[in-house]
Amino acid sequence: MPDRNQRGGEPKGRAAQESDTDRRRRRAQFLRELNEARELRDRVQPRRARAARMRQAMRMRTFRW
């Protein structure tokens, strides 16, 4: 299996920087879409969203710092 960090014989200098930038851009896009999907689900299923908020609040109340 090829190494994930090296792509097809690219030099590690500038190409590694661009791939890191691409990875960050893709990750940011994914997180934006994930957040949007959660907001949509909360609007479509308010009862389930409320129950999830209650469970999260209970977890936070019982968490020991």
mmCIF file of C-alpha atoms in Angstrom:
data_model
loop_
_atom_site.group_PDB
_atom_site.id
_atom_site.type_symbol
_atom_site.label_atom_id
_atom_site.label_comp_id
_atom_site.label_asym_id
_atom_site.label_seq_id
_atom_site.Cartn_x
_atom_site.Cartn_y
_atom_site.Cartn_z
ATOM 1 C CA MET A 1 0.000 0.000 0.000
ATOM 2 C CA PRO A 2 1.353 3.475 -0.789
ATOM 3 C CA ASP A 3 2.153 5.865 1.985
ATOM 4 C CA ARG A 4 -0.705 8.295 2.631
ATOM 5 C CA ASN A 5 1.597 11.287 3.016
ATOM 6 C CA GLN A 6 3.255 10.899 -0.381
ATOM 7 C CA ARG A 7 1.241 11.116 -3.572
ATOM 8 C CA GLY A 8 2.667 9.697 -6.741
ATOM 9 C CA GLY A 9 6.251 10.910 -6.376
ATOM 10 C CA GLU A 10 5.529 14.556 -5.531
ATOM 11 C CA PRO A 11 8.339 16.322 -3.727
ATOM 12 C CA LYS A 12 7.652 16.890 -0.043
ATOM 13 C CA GLY A 13 8.181 20.677 -0.087
ATOM 14 C CA ARG A 14 5.447 22.784 -1.631
ATOM 15 C CA ALA A 15 3.246 19.830 -2.576
ATOM 16 C CA ALA A 16 3.013 18.744 1.070
ATOM 17 C CA GLN A 17 1.983 22.278 2.030
ATOM 18 C CA GLU A 18 -0.717 22.360 -0.650
ATOM 19 C CA SER A 19 -2.069 18.984 0.369
ATOM 20 C CA ASP A 20 -2.221 20.158 3.994
ATOM 21 C CA THR A 21 -4.094 23.268 2.862
ATOM 22 C CA ASP A 22 -6.453 21.132 0.775
ATOM 23 C CA ARG A 23 -7.038 18.821 3.719
ATOM 24 C CA ARG A 24 -7.895 21.763 5.981
ATOM 25 C CA ARG A 25 -10.253 23.192 3.356
ATOM 26 C CA ARG A 26 -12.019 19.839 2.918
ATOM 27 C CA ARG A 27 -12.274 19.415 6.688
ATOM 28 C CA ALA A 28 -13.777 22.894 7.112
ATOM 29 C CA GLN A 29 -16.287 22.174 4.340
ATOM 30 C CA PHE A 30 -17.210 18.851 5.958
ATOM 31 C CA LEU A 31 -17.743 20.476 9.352
ATOM 32 C CA ARG A 32 -19.906 23.210 7.821
ATOM 33 C CA GLU A 33 -22.068 20.610 6.075
ATOM 34 C CA LEU A 34 -22.283 18.496 9.229
ATOM 35 C CA ASN A 35 -23.454 21.485 11.253
ATOM 36 C CA GLU A 36 -25.985 22.387 8.568
ATOM 37 C CA ALA A 37 -27.316 18.829 8.550
ATOM 38 C CA ARG A 38 -27.700 18.849 12.339
ATOM 39 C CA GLU A 39 -29.593 22.144 12.236
ATOM 40 C CA LEU A 40 -31.889 20.794 9.526
ATOM 41 C CA ARG A 41 -32.552 17.613 11.498
ATOM 42 C CA ASP A 42 -33.330 19.671 14.607
ATOM 43 C CA ARG A 43 -35.859 21.756 12.667
ATOM 44 C CA VAL A 44 -37.487 18.718 11.093
ATOM 45 C CA GLN A 45 -37.622 16.633 14.286
ATOM 46 C CA PRO A 46 -38.061 19.087 17.190
ATOM 47 C CA ARG A 47 -39.057 16.438 19.729
ATOM 48 C CA ARG A 48 -35.972 14.365 19.043
ATOM 49 C CA ALA A 49 -33.795 17.487 19.142
ATOM 50 C CA ARG A 50 -35.260 18.488 22.513
ATOM 51 C CA ALA A 51 -34.623 15.007 23.899
ATOM 52 C CA ALA A 52 -31.031 15.153 22.647
ATOM 53 C CA ARG A 53 -30.548 18.555 24.324
ATOM 54 C CA MET A 54 -31.926 17.139 27.576
ATOM 55 C CA ARG A 55 -29.579 14.151 27.406
ATOM 56 C CA GLN A 56 -26.623 16.459 26.741
ATOM 57 C CA ALA A 57 -27.618 18.690 29.658
ATOM 58 C CA MET A 58 -27.839 15.634 31.926
ATOM 59 C CA ARG A 59 -24.392 14.494 30.800
ATOM 60 C CA MET A 60 -22.979 17.940 31.549
ATOM 61 C CA ARG A 61 -24.613 18.041 34.993
ATOM 62 C CA THR A 62 -23.211 14.651 35.975
ATOM 63 C CA PHE A 63 -19.724 15.264 34.542
ATOM 64 C CA ARG A 64 -17.047 15.772 37.187
ATOM 65 C CA TRP A 65 -14.435 18.357 36.425
#
